[in-house]
């Protein structure tokens, strides 16, 4: 079942859901047991580190956000920067 868990990244005052494709990539990587997953997001490469549960921008590692894996109904701001209405 690939809709049991949702991945989230931290915003200023809450959590954003990853978009569907990134979520599927993260879930596949995490459940396979690897330690990290690379994502290409709007032309920018990010590494999600499953040990530290952070997302880090490859070109600038100071750009770091917490990530979490939770149930899909966990309160979020929206999906990948698109605010909930
Ligand atoms: N998915 C989509 N966009 C992302 C992601 C991601 N996993 N990671 C970073 N960005 P940084 P508030 C976020 C965007 O980490 O008001 C939100 O999606 C990121 O977008 O410095 O703080 C919102 O669109 C940011 O625009 O590399 O909660 C926006 O921030 C840009 O990449 C504001 O959210 C640089 O992020």
mmCIF file of C-alpha atoms and ligand atoms in Angstrom:
data_model
loop_
_atom_site.group_PDB
_atom_site.id
_atom_site.type_symbol
_atom_site.label_atom_id
_atom_site.label_comp_id
_atom_site.label_asym_id
_atom_site.label_seq_id
_atom_site.Cartn_x
_atom_site.Cartn_y
_atom_site.Cartn_z
ATOM 1 C CA UNK A 1 0.000 0.000 0.000
ATOM 2 C CA UNK A 2 1.625 3.263 -1.107
ATOM 3 C CA UNK A 3 -0.959 5.700 0.324
ATOM 4 C CA UNK A 4 -0.490 4.766 3.979
ATOM 5 C CA UNK A 5 2.164 7.390 4.641
ATOM 6 C CA UNK A 6 2.755 10.955 3.583
ATOM 7 C CA UNK A 7 6.087 12.801 3.651
ATOM 8 C CA UNK A 8 6.192 16.410 4.902
ATOM 9 C CA UNK A 9 8.798 19.206 4.903
ATOM 10 C CA UNK A 10 8.873 22.095 7.303
ATOM 11 C CA UNK A 11 7.611 25.562 6.442
ATOM 12 C CA UNK A 12 7.611 28.706 8.560
ATOM 13 C CA UNK A 13 4.657 27.758 10.717
ATOM 14 C CA UNK A 14 3.714 24.247 9.804
ATOM 15 C CA UNK A 15 4.299 21.347 7.451
ATOM 16 C CA UNK A 16 3.918 21.032 3.707
ATOM 17 C CA UNK A 17 3.134 17.769 1.957
ATOM 18 C CA UNK A 18 5.578 16.683 -0.731
ATOM 19 C CA UNK A 19 3.965 16.414 -4.140
ATOM 20 C CA UNK A 20 2.837 12.975 -5.210
ATOM 21 C CA UNK A 21 5.860 11.975 -7.288
ATOM 22 C CA UNK A 22 8.398 13.036 -4.615
ATOM 23 C CA UNK A 23 6.288 11.327 -1.970
ATOM 24 C CA UNK A 24 6.345 8.068 -3.924
ATOM 25 C CA UNK A 25 10.128 8.353 -4.479
ATOM 26 C CA UNK A 26 10.730 9.073 -0.778
ATOM 27 C CA UNK A 27 8.503 6.224 0.360
ATOM 28 C CA UNK A 28 10.140 3.739 -2.031
ATOM 29 C CA UNK A 29 13.637 4.794 -0.925
ATOM 30 C CA UNK A 30 12.808 4.806 2.786
ATOM 31 C CA UNK A 31 11.126 1.384 2.777
ATOM 32 C CA UNK A 32 14.009 -0.078 0.749
ATOM 33 C CA UNK A 33 16.345 0.739 3.641
ATOM 34 C CA UNK A 34 18.701 3.206 1.930
ATOM 35 C CA UNK A 35 19.939 6.171 3.987
ATOM 36 C CA UNK A 36 18.980 9.011 1.671
ATOM 37 C CA UNK A 37 16.955 10.010 -1.360
ATOM 38 C CA UNK A 38 17.808 12.611 -3.994
ATOM 39 C CA UNK A 39 14.985 14.745 -5.357
ATOM 40 C CA UNK A 40 14.941 17.191 -8.248
ATOM 41 C CA UNK A 41 12.492 19.949 -7.308
ATOM 42 C CA UNK A 42 11.920 22.702 -9.864
ATOM 43 C CA UNK A 43 15.491 22.402 -11.135
ATOM 44 C CA UNK A 44 17.099 22.199 -7.691
ATOM 45 C CA UNK A 45 18.633 19.012 -6.288
ATOM 46 C CA UNK A 46 17.807 18.150 -2.678
ATOM 47 C CA UNK A 47 18.945 15.265 -0.519
ATOM 48 C CA UNK A 48 16.560 13.853 2.063
ATOM 49 C CA UNK A 49 18.635 12.275 4.824
ATOM 50 C CA UNK A 50 16.606 9.552 6.572
ATOM 51 C CA UNK A 51 18.972 9.317 9.568
ATOM 52 C CA UNK A 52 18.609 12.970 10.504
ATOM 53 C CA UNK A 53 15.176 13.394 8.848
ATOM 54 C CA UNK A 54 16.169 16.566 7.049
ATOM 55 C CA UNK A 55 16.037 17.867 3.503
ATOM 56 C CA UNK A 56 19.222 19.619 2.384
ATOM 57 C CA UNK A 57 19.793 21.676 -0.747
ATOM 58 C CA UNK A 58 22.759 20.148 -2.581
ATOM 59 C CA UNK A 59 24.214 23.443 -3.804
ATOM 60 C CA UNK A 60 23.863 25.097 -0.354
ATOM 61 C CA UNK A 61 23.750 22.728 2.637
ATOM 62 C CA UNK A 62 22.798 25.600 4.955
ATOM 63 C CA UNK A 63 19.344 25.353 3.315
ATOM 64 C CA UNK A 64 18.025 22.643 5.569
ATOM 65 C CA UNK A 65 14.496 21.729 6.592
ATOM 66 C CA UNK A 66 13.127 19.083 8.880
ATOM 67 C CA UNK A 67 11.078 16.345 7.247
ATOM 68 C CA UNK A 68 8.621 13.874 8.685
ATOM 69 C CA UNK A 69 6.751 10.738 7.623
ATOM 70 C CA UNK A 70 3.261 10.635 9.052
ATOM 71 C CA UNK A 71 -0.327 9.700 8.278
ATOM 72 C CA UNK A 72 -1.880 11.587 5.338
ATOM 73 C CA UNK A 73 -4.379 13.369 7.643
ATOM 74 C CA UNK A 74 -1.656 15.103 9.679
ATOM 75 C CA UNK A 75 -2.395 18.889 9.579
ATOM 76 C CA UNK A 76 -0.525 20.578 6.724
ATOM 77 C CA UNK A 77 -0.342 23.985 5.028
ATOM 78 C CA UNK A 78 -0.949 22.389 1.631
ATOM 79 C CA UNK A 79 0.965 20.481 -1.019
ATOM 80 C CA UNK A 80 4.414 21.571 -2.264
ATOM 81 C CA UNK A 81 3.787 25.274 -1.686
ATOM 82 C CA UNK A 82 0.165 25.272 -2.942
ATOM 83 C CA UNK A 83 -1.872 26.459 0.039
ATOM 84 C CA UNK A 84 -4.990 24.650 1.118
ATOM 85 C CA UNK A 85 -8.189 26.584 0.465
HETATM 86 N N1 LIG B 1 8.800 20.814 -2.405
HETATM 87 C C1 LIG B 1 8.453 21.978 -3.021
HETATM 88 N N2 LIG B 1 9.121 23.131 -2.876
HETATM 89 C C2 LIG B 1 10.187 23.124 -2.053
HETATM 90 C C3 LIG B 1 10.611 21.956 -1.366
HETATM 91 C C4 LIG B 1 9.868 20.771 -1.561
HETATM 92 N N3 LIG B 1 10.210 19.619 -0.959
HETATM 93 N N4 LIG B 1 11.700 22.265 -0.632
HETATM 94 C C5 LIG B 1 11.935 23.551 -0.831
HETATM 95 N N5 LIG B 1 11.033 24.080 -1.694
HETATM 96 P P1 LIG B 1 15.139 25.943 0.401
HETATM 97 P P2 LIG B 1 6.390 28.956 4.227
HETATM 98 C C6 LIG B 1 8.654 26.403 0.423
HETATM 99 C C7 LIG B 1 10.936 25.486 -2.136
HETATM 100 O O1 LIG B 1 14.780 24.883 1.428
HETATM 101 O O2 LIG B 1 5.539 30.187 4.085
HETATM 102 C C8 LIG B 1 7.168 26.092 0.463
HETATM 103 O O3 LIG B 1 6.809 25.066 -0.421
HETATM 104 C C9 LIG B 1 10.589 26.354 -0.958
HETATM 105 O O4 LIG B 1 9.166 26.427 -0.895
HETATM 106 O O5 LIG B 1 15.690 27.217 0.999
HETATM 107 O O6 LIG B 1 7.774 29.264 4.764
HETATM 108 C C10 LIG B 1 6.540 27.413 0.093
HETATM 109 O O7 LIG B 1 6.334 27.500 -1.295
HETATM 110 C C11 LIG B 1 11.264 27.666 -1.258
HETATM 111 O O8 LIG B 1 10.395 28.508 -2.005
HETATM 112 O O9 LIG B 1 16.041 25.375 -0.671
HETATM 113 O O10 LIG B 1 5.708 27.842 4.975
HETATM 114 C C12 LIG B 1 7.584 28.438 0.540
HETATM 115 O O11 LIG B 1 8.746 27.679 0.973
HETATM 116 C C13 LIG B 1 12.437 27.255 -2.154
HETATM 117 O O12 LIG B 1 12.191 25.931 -2.612
HETATM 118 C C14 LIG B 1 7.113 29.264 1.718
HETATM 119 O O13 LIG B 1 6.589 28.414 2.727
HETATM 120 C C15 LIG B 1 13.776 27.284 -1.429
HETATM 121 O O14 LIG B 1 13.769 26.367 -0.335
#
